[in-house]
Coordinates of C-alpha atoms in Angstrom, one line a residue:
Chain A
M856 CA 27.2 38.1 0.3
S857 CA 28.1 34.1 0.0
D858 CA 29.4 32.8 -3.6
L859 CA 26.2 30.8 -4.3
H860 CA 24.4 34.1 -5.4
A861 CA 26.9 35.1 -7.6
P862 CA 26.7 33.8 -11.0
A863 CA 28.5 30.7 -11.6
R864 CA 32.7 31.1 -12.3
D865 CA 33.0 28.7 -15.2
D866 CA 30.5 27.0 -17.5
A867 CA 31.8 23.3 -16.7
D868 CA 30.0 24.6 -13.7
V869 CA 26.8 24.5 -14.6
M870 CA 24.8 21.5 -15.5
I871 CA 21.0 22.8 -16.8
R872 CA 21.5 26.5 -17.7
L873 CA 18.1 28.4 -19.2
E874 CA 18.7 31.3 -21.5
G875 CA 15.2 33.2 -22.2
V876 CA 13.4 30.2 -22.2
S877 CA 9.7 30.6 -22.6
K878 CA 6.5 29.1 -23.5
R879 CA 3.2 30.2 -25.5
F880 CA 1.0 27.5 -25.7
P881 CA -1.2 27.6 -29.0
H882 CA -4.6 30.1 -28.4
A883 CA -3.5 31.1 -25.1
G884 CA -3.6 34.5 -24.3
A885 CA -0.4 34.7 -22.3
D886 CA 3.0 32.8 -21.9
A887 CA 2.4 30.3 -19.6
V888 CA 6.0 30.6 -19.2
R889 CA 7.8 34.2 -19.1
P890 CA 10.9 34.5 -20.4
L891 CA 13.3 32.9 -17.7
D892 CA 16.6 32.6 -17.3
M893 CA 18.0 30.0 -14.8
S894 CA 21.1 28.3 -14.4
I895 CA 21.9 24.9 -11.9
R896 CA 25.1 24.2 -11.2
R897 CA 26.2 20.4 -11.3
G898 CA 25.4 18.2 -8.1
E899 CA 23.1 21.7 -7.1
F900 CA 19.3 20.3 -5.9
V901 CA 17.2 23.1 -6.5
V902 CA 13.6 22.9 -5.7
L903 CA 10.8 25.0 -8.3
V904 CA 7.9 26.1 -5.7
G905 CA 5.2 28.6 -6.8
P906 CA 1.5 28.5 -6.8
S907 CA -0.4 26.4 -9.4
G908 CA -0.2 28.2 -12.3
C909 CA 2.9 29.7 -11.9
G910 CA 5.1 27.6 -15.1
K911 CA 6.9 25.9 -12.3
T912 CA 6.1 22.5 -14.2
T913 CA 6.2 23.9 -17.7
T914 CA 9.2 24.9 -17.2
L915 CA 10.5 21.2 -15.9
R916 CA 9.1 19.6 -18.7
M917 CA 10.6 21.6 -21.0
I918 CA 14.2 20.6 -20.0
N919 CA 13.6 17.1 -21.4
R920 CA 11.5 19.0 -24.1
L921 CA 8.5 16.9 -22.9
I922 CA 7.0 20.3 -23.9
E923 CA 9.4 22.5 -26.5
P924 CA 9.8 25.8 -25.9
S925 CA 8.4 28.7 -27.6
G926 CA 11.9 30.8 -27.5
G927 CA 15.1 30.7 -25.7
R928 CA 17.3 27.8 -24.8
I929 CA 18.1 24.9 -22.9
L930 CA 21.6 23.6 -22.3
I931 CA 22.5 20.8 -20.7
D932 CA 26.4 20.1 -19.7
G933 CA 27.2 22.8 -22.2
K934 CA 25.0 21.1 -25.1
D935 CA 21.7 22.4 -27.0
A936 CA 18.6 20.2 -25.8
A937 CA 17.2 21.5 -29.0
A938 CA 19.9 20.0 -31.2
A939 CA 19.3 16.1 -30.1
D940 CA 17.3 13.9 -30.6
P941 CA 14.4 14.0 -27.9
D942 CA 14.1 10.4 -26.8
Q943 CA 17.9 9.7 -26.3
L944 CA 18.2 13.3 -24.4
R945 CA 15.2 11.5 -22.0
R946 CA 17.3 8.2 -21.6
G947 CA 19.9 10.7 -20.1
I948 CA 17.8 12.3 -17.5
G949 CA 15.9 11.0 -14.8
Y950 CA 12.1 11.8 -14.3
V951 CA 10.4 10.8 -11.6
I952 CA 6.7 11.6 -11.6
Q953 CA 3.7 12.5 -9.0
Q954 CA 1.6 9.9 -10.8
V955 CA 4.4 7.7 -10.7
G956 CA 4.0 5.8 -13.8
L957 CA 5.2 2.4 -13.0
I958 CA 4.2 0.4 -15.9
P959 CA 1.4 -1.8 -14.5
H960 CA 2.0 -4.6 -16.9
M961 CA 5.6 -4.7 -16.3
T962 CA 7.7 -6.7 -13.5
I963 CA 9.1 -4.3 -10.8
A964 CA 12.4 -5.5 -12.4
Q965 CA 11.1 -4.5 -16.1
N966 CA 10.5 -1.1 -14.6
I967 CA 13.8 -0.8 -13.2
G968 CA 15.4 -2.3 -16.2
L969 CA 13.7 -0.1 -19.3
V970 CA 15.9 2.3 -19.8
P971 CA 19.1 0.3 -19.3
G972 CA 17.4 -2.2 -21.7
M973 CA 16.6 0.8 -24.5
L974 CA 20.4 1.6 -23.8
G975 CA 21.0 -1.7 -24.9
W976 CA 22.4 -3.2 -21.8
D977 CA 22.8 -6.8 -21.6
R978 CA 20.9 -8.8 -19.0
T979 CA 23.0 -9.9 -16.5
R980 CA 24.1 -6.2 -16.9
I981 CA 20.6 -5.0 -16.0
A982 CA 19.7 -7.6 -13.7
A983 CA 22.6 -6.3 -11.4
R984 CA 22.1 -2.7 -11.6
V985 CA 18.1 -3.7 -10.9
D986 CA 19.4 -5.8 -7.5
E987 CA 21.4 -2.7 -6.6
L988 CA 18.9 0.4 -7.3
L989 CA 16.3 -1.7 -5.0
H990 CA 18.9 -2.0 -2.3
L991 CA 19.7 1.8 -2.6
V992 CA 16.3 3.0 -2.4
G993 CA 16.0 0.4 0.7
L994 CA 13.8 -2.3 -0.9
D995 CA 15.3 -5.9 -0.8
P996 CA 15.6 -7.3 -4.3
E997 CA 14.0 -10.8 -3.1
E998 CA 11.4 -9.8 -2.0
Y999 CA 10.6 -6.9 -5.0
R1000 CA 12.0 -7.4 -7.8
R1001 CA 9.3 -9.7 -9.1
R1002 CA 6.9 -8.4 -8.1
Y1003 CA 3.9 -6.1 -9.8
P1004 CA 3.1 -2.5 -9.0
K1005 CA -0.3 -2.8 -8.1
Q1006 CA 1.4 -5.1 -5.1
L1007 CA 3.2 -2.5 -3.6
S1008 CA 2.2 0.3 -1.0
G1009 CA 2.0 4.2 -2.7
G1010 CA 5.7 4.9 -0.7
Q1011 CA 7.3 1.8 -2.1
Q1012 CA 5.7 2.4 -6.1
Q1013 CA 7.7 5.9 -5.6
R1014 CA 10.8 4.0 -4.4
V1015 CA 10.8 2.2 -7.2
G1016 CA 10.0 5.3 -9.6
V1017 CA 12.7 7.0 -7.9
A1018 CA 15.4 3.7 -8.5
R1019 CA 14.0 3.4 -12.4
A1020 CA 14.9 7.1 -12.6
L1021 CA 18.2 6.5 -11.3
A1022 CA 18.8 3.2 -13.7
A1023 CA 21.0 4.5 -16.2
D1024 CA 23.2 6.9 -14.4
P1025 CA 22.4 9.9 -15.7
P1026 CA 23.8 12.6 -14.2
V1027 CA 20.1 14.8 -14.4
M1028 CA 17.3 14.1 -12.7
L1029 CA 14.0 16.0 -13.2
M1030 CA 10.9 15.3 -10.0
D1031 CA 7.5 16.4 -10.6
E1032 CA 6.1 16.7 -7.6
P1033 CA 7.0 13.9 -6.2
F1034 CA 5.7 13.0 -3.1
G1035 CA 2.6 15.1 -3.5
A1036 CA 0.2 12.0 -3.6
I1037 CA 2.0 10.2 -0.9
D1038 CA 0.7 10.4 2.8
P1039 CA 2.1 12.8 5.7
I1040 CA 4.3 10.2 7.1
T1041 CA 5.9 8.3 4.3
R1042 CA 6.6 11.8 2.2
D1043 CA 8.1 12.9 5.2
R1044 CA 10.3 10.0 5.3
L1045 CA 10.8 9.6 1.8
Q1046 CA 12.1 13.4 1.7
E1047 CA 14.6 12.6 4.7
E1048 CA 15.8 9.6 2.1
L1049 CA 15.9 11.9 -0.7
L1050 CA 17.8 13.5 1.2
Q1051 CA 20.3 11.1 2.3
L1052 CA 20.4 9.4 -1.3
Q1053 CA 21.6 12.7 -2.7
Q1054 CA 24.6 13.1 0.0
R1055 CA 25.9 9.7 -1.6
I1056 CA 24.9 10.0 -5.6
R1057 CA 25.3 14.1 -5.9
K1058 CA 22.6 14.5 -9.1
T1059 CA 21.7 17.8 -10.5
I1060 CA 18.0 17.8 -9.4
V1061 CA 15.3 19.7 -10.1
F1062 CA 12.5 19.0 -7.9
V1063 CA 8.8 20.8 -8.5
T1064 CA 6.7 21.3 -5.9
H1065 CA 3.9 23.3 -4.5
D1066 CA 4.4 23.0 -0.8
I1067 CA 7.3 25.7 0.3
D1068 CA 8.2 23.7 3.5
E1069 CA 9.1 20.5 1.3
A1070 CA 11.5 23.1 -0.5
L1071 CA 13.1 24.6 2.2
R1072 CA 13.9 21.2 3.7
L1073 CA 15.3 19.8 0.2
G1074 CA 16.6 22.8 -2.1
D1075 CA 20.1 23.8 -2.3
R1076 CA 18.3 26.6 -3.7
I1077 CA 15.0 27.8 -4.6
A1078 CA 13.7 29.4 -6.8
I1079 CA 9.8 31.0 -6.1
F1080 CA 8.1 31.9 -9.1
A1081 CA 5.1 34.2 -8.8
E1082 CA 2.0 34.1 -10.8
G1083 CA 2.6 34.8 -14.2
S1084 CA 5.1 32.5 -14.4
R1085 CA 7.6 35.6 -12.5
L1086 CA 10.6 34.4 -11.3
A1087 CA 10.4 36.1 -7.8
Q1088 CA 13.1 34.8 -5.8
F1089 CA 16.2 32.2 -6.4
D1090 CA 18.6 31.5 -3.4
T1091 CA 19.4 29.7 -0.4
P1092 CA 16.2 28.7 1.9
L1093 CA 18.1 30.5 4.5
E1094 CA 18.5 33.3 2.4
I1095 CA 14.8 33.5 1.3
L1096 CA 13.6 32.5 5.3
A1097 CA 16.2 35.3 6.3
N1098 CA 15.6 38.4 3.5
P1099 CA 12.6 37.2 1.5
A1100 CA 12.6 39.7 -2.2
D1101 CA 9.6 41.2 -2.2
D1102 CA 5.3 41.0 -0.7
F1103 CA 4.9 37.7 -2.7
V1104 CA 7.9 35.7 -1.4
R1105 CA 6.9 36.8 2.6
S1106 CA 3.4 35.4 2.2
F1107 CA 4.8 32.4 0.1
I1108 CA 6.7 31.1 2.4
G1109 CA 4.0 32.5 5.8
E1110 CA 4.8 32.9 9.1
R1111 CA 7.2 32.3 11.7
A1112 CA 10.2 32.6 9.3
A1113 CA 13.0 33.4 11.4
I1114 CA 11.7 30.0 13.7
R1115 CA 11.7 28.2 10.5
R1116 CA 15.5 29.1 10.0
L1117 CA 16.2 27.5 13.4
S1118 CA 15.1 24.4 11.8
L1119 CA 17.2 24.4 8.6
L1120 CA 20.0 25.8 10.4
R1121 CA 23.0 23.0 11.6
M1122 CA 24.6 23.5 14.7
S1123 CA 28.1 23.8 12.9
D1124 CA 26.5 27.0 10.8
L1125 CA 27.1 29.1 13.9
P1126 CA 30.0 30.8 14.2
A1127 CA 32.1 30.6 17.7
A1128 CA 30.6 31.8 20.4
P1129 CA 33.3 34.2 22.6
G1130 CA 33.8 31.5 25.1
P1131 CA 31.9 30.1 28.1
E1132 CA 30.0 32.6 30.2
S1133 CA 30.3 30.7 33.8
A1134 CA 30.0 27.2 34.3
A1135 CA 26.6 27.4 36.2
G1136 CA 23.6 25.4 35.1
S1137 CA 23.3 22.1 33.2
V1138 CA 25.2 21.2 30.2
V1139 CA 23.2 19.2 27.1
P1140 CA 25.9 17.7 24.7
A1141 CA 25.0 18.3 20.5
A1142 CA 26.5 17.2 17.3
P1143 CA 27.6 19.6 14.5
E1144 CA 25.2 18.4 12.3
E1145 CA 21.9 18.7 14.7
T1146 CA 19.9 21.6 13.9
V1147 CA 19.6 24.7 16.5
A1148 CA 15.7 24.2 16.6
A1149 CA 16.3 20.2 17.2
V1150 CA 18.8 21.6 20.3
L1151 CA 17.4 24.2 21.9
D1152 CA 14.3 22.0 21.8
R1153 CA 16.2 19.5 24.5
M1154 CA 17.3 22.4 25.6
L1155 CA 13.9 23.5 26.5
A1156 CA 12.7 20.3 27.4
A1157 CA 15.7 19.6 29.7
G1158 CA 16.1 23.0 31.1
A1159 CA 19.8 23.2 29.9
E1160 CA 21.5 26.5 30.4
R1161 CA 24.1 25.4 27.9
V1162 CA 24.9 23.4 25.2
E1163 CA 28.6 21.8 24.0
V1164 CA 29.0 21.3 20.7
A1165 CA 31.2 18.1 19.7
G1166 CA 34.3 19.7 18.9
G1167 CA 34.2 21.8 21.3
T1168 CA 31.8 24.8 21.0
S1169 CA 29.4 25.9 23.6
F1170 CA 26.8 28.3 23.7
S1171 CA 24.6 29.4 26.4
V1172 CA 20.6 29.7 24.6
Q1173 CA 21.2 33.8 24.3
Q1174 CA 24.2 33.1 22.3
M1175 CA 22.9 30.5 20.2
L1176 CA 20.1 32.4 19.5
F1177 CA 22.0 35.6 18.7
A1178 CA 24.9 33.8 16.9
A1179 CA 21.6 32.3 14.9
T1180 CA 20.3 35.9 14.0
H1181 CA 23.1 38.1 13.1
G1182 CA 25.6 35.9 11.8
R1183 CA 25.9 37.2 8.1
Q1184 CA 28.5 34.6 7.4
L1185 CA 25.3 32.1 8.2
H1186 CA 23.5 32.6 4.7
D1187 CA 25.8 30.2 3.1
G1188 CA 23.6 27.4 4.6
R1189 CA 24.0 24.0 3.5
G1190 CA 24.5 24.3 -0.4
A1191 CA 27.8 26.4 0.3
Q1192 CA 29.7 22.9 1.7
Chain B
M407 CA -40.0 -37.9 -36.6
N408 CA -39.1 -36.0 -33.5
F409 CA -36.2 -33.2 -33.4
F410 CA -33.2 -35.5 -32.1
A411 CA -33.8 -38.0 -34.6
Y412 CA -34.1 -35.6 -37.2
V413 CA -30.9 -34.1 -35.9
A414 CA -29.0 -37.7 -35.7
Q415 CA -30.3 -38.0 -39.3
H416 CA -29.3 -34.9 -40.9
W417 CA -25.9 -34.5 -38.8
E418 CA -23.2 -34.3 -41.5
R419 CA -25.4 -31.7 -43.7
I420 CA -25.9 -29.4 -40.0
A421 CA -22.1 -30.2 -39.0
F422 CA -20.4 -28.9 -42.2
L423 CA -23.2 -26.2 -42.2
L424 CA -21.9 -25.3 -38.9
F425 CA -18.7 -25.2 -39.7
Q426 CA -19.2 -22.9 -43.0
H427 CA -21.0 -20.4 -40.1
V428 CA -18.1 -20.5 -37.7
Q429 CA -15.8 -20.1 -40.6
V430 CA -17.4 -16.9 -42.0
V431 CA -17.8 -15.2 -39.1
L432 CA -13.9 -15.6 -37.7
I433 CA -13.4 -14.3 -41.1
A434 CA -15.6 -11.4 -40.7
V435 CA -14.6 -10.6 -37.0
L436 CA -10.8 -10.8 -38.5
I437 CA -10.8 -8.6 -40.9
A438 CA -13.3 -6.2 -39.0
T439 CA -10.8 -6.1 -36.4
A440 CA -7.7 -5.1 -38.3
L441 CA -10.2 -2.4 -39.8
A442 CA -10.9 -0.7 -36.2
L443 CA -7.5 -1.0 -35.1
A444 CA -6.2 0.5 -38.5
L445 CA -9.0 3.3 -38.0
T446 CA -7.8 3.4 -34.4
A447 CA -4.1 4.0 -35.2
A448 CA -4.9 6.8 -38.3
T449 CA -7.2 8.9 -35.8
E450 CA -4.6 8.7 -33.4
R451 CA -3.9 12.9 -33.9
T452 CA -7.2 13.3 -35.2
P453 CA -10.1 12.9 -32.4
R454 CA -12.6 15.0 -35.0
L455 CA -12.0 12.7 -37.6
R456 CA -12.3 10.4 -35.3
G457 CA -15.2 11.0 -33.4
G458 CA -17.0 11.4 -37.1
L459 CA -15.9 7.7 -37.9
L460 CA -17.1 6.4 -34.8
S461 CA -20.4 7.8 -35.6
L462 CA -20.6 6.2 -39.2
T463 CA -19.8 2.5 -38.0
G464 CA -22.5 3.4 -35.6
T465 CA -24.9 3.9 -37.4
L466 CA -23.9 1.0 -40.3
L467 CA -24.7 -0.5 -37.3
T468 CA -28.7 0.5 -37.5
I469 CA -29.5 -0.7 -40.7
P470 CA -31.8 -4.0 -41.0
S471 CA -29.8 -7.1 -41.5
F472 CA -31.5 -7.9 -44.4
A473 CA -31.4 -4.3 -45.7
L474 CA -27.9 -4.4 -46.1
F475 CA -27.7 -8.1 -47.1
G476 CA -30.1 -7.5 -50.2
L477 CA -27.9 -3.6 -50.7
L478 CA -25.0 -5.8 -51.5
I479 CA -26.5 -7.7 -54.2
P480 CA -26.5 -4.9 -56.9
L481 CA -22.9 -4.8 -55.8
F482 CA -21.1 -8.1 -55.2
G483 CA -23.7 -10.3 -56.1
L484 CA -24.6 -14.0 -54.1
G485 CA -22.8 -15.4 -52.1
V486 CA -19.9 -15.6 -50.1
T487 CA -18.4 -12.2 -50.5
P488 CA -21.7 -9.8 -49.5
T489 CA -21.5 -12.2 -46.5
I490 CA -18.6 -11.6 -44.8
L491 CA -18.4 -7.8 -46.3
A492 CA -21.6 -7.7 -44.3
L493 CA -20.6 -8.6 -41.3
T494 CA -17.6 -7.2 -41.1
V495 CA -19.3 -3.9 -41.4
Y496 CA -21.4 -4.5 -38.5
A497 CA -18.8 -6.2 -36.8
V498 CA -16.1 -2.7 -36.6
F499 CA -17.9 -0.6 -34.2
P500 CA -17.9 -2.5 -31.5
I501 CA -14.2 -3.5 -32.1
F502 CA -13.6 0.5 -33.0
R503 CA -15.6 1.7 -29.8
N504 CA -14.0 -0.8 -27.7
A505 CA -10.0 0.2 -28.7
V506 CA -11.1 3.7 -28.4
T507 CA -12.2 3.6 -24.8
G508 CA -9.7 0.9 -23.7
L509 CA -6.5 3.8 -25.6
D510 CA -8.1 5.9 -23.7
S511 CA -8.4 5.1 -20.8
V512 CA -4.7 3.6 -20.1
D513 CA -3.7 5.9 -17.1
P514 CA -1.7 9.1 -18.6
G515 CA 0.7 9.0 -15.6
V516 CA 2.2 5.9 -16.8
V517 CA 2.4 7.1 -20.7
D518 CA 3.6 10.0 -19.1
A519 CA 6.4 8.5 -17.8
A520 CA 7.2 6.0 -21.0
R521 CA 7.7 9.3 -22.7
G522 CA 10.1 11.0 -20.2
M523 CA 12.0 8.4 -20.1
G524 CA 12.8 8.4 -24.1
M525 CA 10.1 5.3 -25.1
G526 CA 9.5 5.9 -28.5
A527 CA 5.8 6.3 -30.1
T528 CA 5.5 3.0 -31.3
A529 CA 7.3 1.1 -28.0
R530 CA 4.9 3.5 -26.0
M531 CA 1.9 1.6 -28.3
L532 CA 3.1 -1.8 -28.6
R533 CA 4.4 -2.0 -25.2
V534 CA 2.7 -0.3 -22.9
R535 CA -0.5 0.7 -24.3
L536 CA -2.3 -1.9 -26.2
P537 CA -1.2 -4.3 -23.5
L538 CA -2.6 -2.2 -20.8
A539 CA -6.3 -1.8 -23.6
W540 CA -6.0 -5.1 -24.4
P541 CA -8.5 -6.8 -22.0
V542 CA -11.3 -4.1 -23.4
I543 CA -10.0 -4.4 -26.6
L544 CA -11.2 -8.1 -26.6
N545 CA -14.5 -7.8 -25.1
G546 CA -14.8 -5.6 -28.6
I547 CA -14.0 -8.0 -30.7
R548 CA -16.0 -10.8 -28.3
V549 CA -19.3 -8.4 -28.5
A550 CA -19.1 -7.8 -32.3
T551 CA -18.4 -11.8 -32.3
I552 CA -21.6 -13.2 -30.6
M553 CA -23.0 -10.2 -32.5
V554 CA -22.3 -11.4 -36.1
V555 CA -23.2 -15.1 -35.0
A556 CA -26.8 -14.1 -35.2
T557 CA -26.2 -11.6 -37.8
A558 CA -24.8 -14.1 -40.3
A559 CA -28.0 -16.6 -40.3
I560 CA -29.1 -14.2 -42.5
G561 CA -26.5 -14.4 -44.9
A562 CA -28.6 -17.0 -46.5
A563 CA -30.9 -14.7 -48.0
V564 CA -28.1 -14.2 -50.5
N565 CA -27.0 -17.5 -50.8
G566 CA -24.7 -16.8 -48.2
P567 CA -23.0 -20.0 -46.4
G568 CA -23.6 -21.1 -42.7
L569 CA -26.6 -22.5 -40.9
G570 CA -29.3 -19.6 -42.2
E571 CA -29.9 -22.2 -45.0
L572 CA -31.6 -24.4 -42.6
I573 CA -33.7 -21.8 -41.0
F574 CA -34.6 -20.2 -44.4
R575 CA -35.6 -23.3 -45.7
G576 CA -37.3 -24.6 -43.0
L577 CA -39.6 -21.7 -42.7
A578 CA -39.9 -21.5 -46.3
R579 CA -41.9 -24.7 -46.5
M580 CA -43.4 -24.1 -43.0
G581 CA -46.1 -27.1 -42.8
G582 CA -43.9 -29.9 -45.3
A583 CA -42.4 -32.9 -43.9
N584 CA -39.5 -31.9 -41.5
A585 CA -39.9 -28.2 -41.6
L586 CA -39.8 -27.0 -38.6
N587 CA -37.5 -29.4 -37.2
E588 CA -34.9 -28.4 -39.6
A589 CA -34.9 -24.6 -38.8
L590 CA -35.2 -25.2 -35.5
S591 CA -31.6 -27.3 -35.7
G592 CA -30.4 -24.1 -37.6
V593 CA -31.4 -21.6 -34.4
V594 CA -30.1 -24.6 -32.1
A595 CA -27.2 -24.6 -34.1
I596 CA -26.5 -21.7 -33.7
V597 CA -27.1 -20.6 -30.1
I598 CA -24.6 -23.6 -29.3
V599 CA -21.9 -21.4 -31.6
A600 CA -22.6 -18.3 -29.9
A601 CA -21.9 -19.9 -26.2
V602 CA -19.3 -22.1 -27.1
L603 CA -16.9 -19.1 -29.2
D604 CA -18.4 -16.7 -25.8
L605 CA -16.7 -19.8 -24.1
M606 CA -13.5 -19.6 -26.1
F607 CA -13.2 -15.7 -25.3
I608 CA -13.0 -15.9 -21.6
V609 CA -10.1 -18.8 -22.3
I610 CA -8.6 -16.5 -24.6
R611 CA -8.9 -13.4 -22.0
T612 CA -7.5 -15.6 -19.0
L613 CA -4.4 -16.4 -21.8
T614 CA -3.6 -13.3 -23.0
T615 CA -4.5 -11.0 -20.2
P616 CA -0.7 -9.2 -19.3
R617 CA 0.2 -10.6 -15.5
G618 CA 0.9 -7.5 -13.5
L619 CA -3.1 -6.4 -14.4
H620 CA -4.6 -9.3 -12.2
V621 CA -2.3 -9.5 -9.4

């Protein structure tokens, strides 16, 4: 087992810790969230996924106290969230929601500058930060900062939503189905951009979705919730696909788990093959960061026998698939880098 | 004497009463606006009380105005006070109703995002909810104003100020010299006041609606 499965070795590594956190709404017969323990590491991208009503959004909203827990304790960077002033706490946590929630009568720049303004930054610093963030999310500041939310497309609005959440450079970002209302093509691009952004900024992200494919694509680790707010499995995407904890997880991730694993595995994740068998047949070049599925697709399309990964390793189709399905050390996946 | 000659001759008196009329209406609407917004804010967390107060203020509207003015005489006597009071009673409901509707119609996602960013309740109300609800609230004020312009004429029954005096006096001595002209001048002046105030509200709406809402 990789070290990802072990509890974090020291507390300095943990950004968000839930200790027996539960929620029961007034007049409700059952807990919306049953006592839940989770540790989320600094810089980790964790996705909470599950069917509707499983308590994933409630869990997210308890972290910035938009919902107050009924029991248990939430520690953010070692500090008890319940001890802080809720507004102060929220100013230090980025928050992105499905409805985006840009304030319609404020310009894009004013929207992004909201939290810095509340924190008392001066105007020039806010203006510089707004331009920096618009750049970061791929919108030209000259063109967009004076516009109003209604003048932007849904995808552009959510980019601004992300920029707004990042405005005061919070260490933690909470994202509640941020791409849920966006068309599939734009969603795909926004997911890719979010991954690239995360490579650079390394925030601790808690992301809620009901879409398992989105979860597998984005998460360093995925927490799968079952009905009745049972945490069915909390692990890396590769481990979940390879070893689903129970029938619920198995049915939730759906069919062709082994094939889908290939689109998460990178060529660099594969253990070295025992050298070329023969030099016969055509060869396809590949980069280490390419996924096994993408490379396999190219090999099949080109009728190639072998692939050569930049840096030296070389596989036949068979060797590649064998390495992808049998290498135990593979389960580290992306999260272990 | 024809109507226009009558108006030309009594121009000063008509203008004076018109000014009084507008004054009484605006004072009543101003008080009603403050009252309605206070009721809206105070019942933010008590939806059942709010529902009850909406029904109550709505019911007050159904009291015939002549009766309401009359009923206020034993309590407040004659003149300006009962007039303004009665008009305020009528003006509260449309403003209260629209303030509630306007605030309820603000996109909950916008409010949730503001709260999630650490904006406190007061700031959310002043910087987010009120500006977004404003066009609807303003329309409530406009409806209340136009309504009260007409009702204010009845104020003359309790010796209140305004154009009602022309109508009541004219009607009382119907058949006498210029009686019809006098009553008619009051009616026409009221229609003009209503139209001008309505126009004023269109200008106010254009000037005060946040730009981002009508891009």
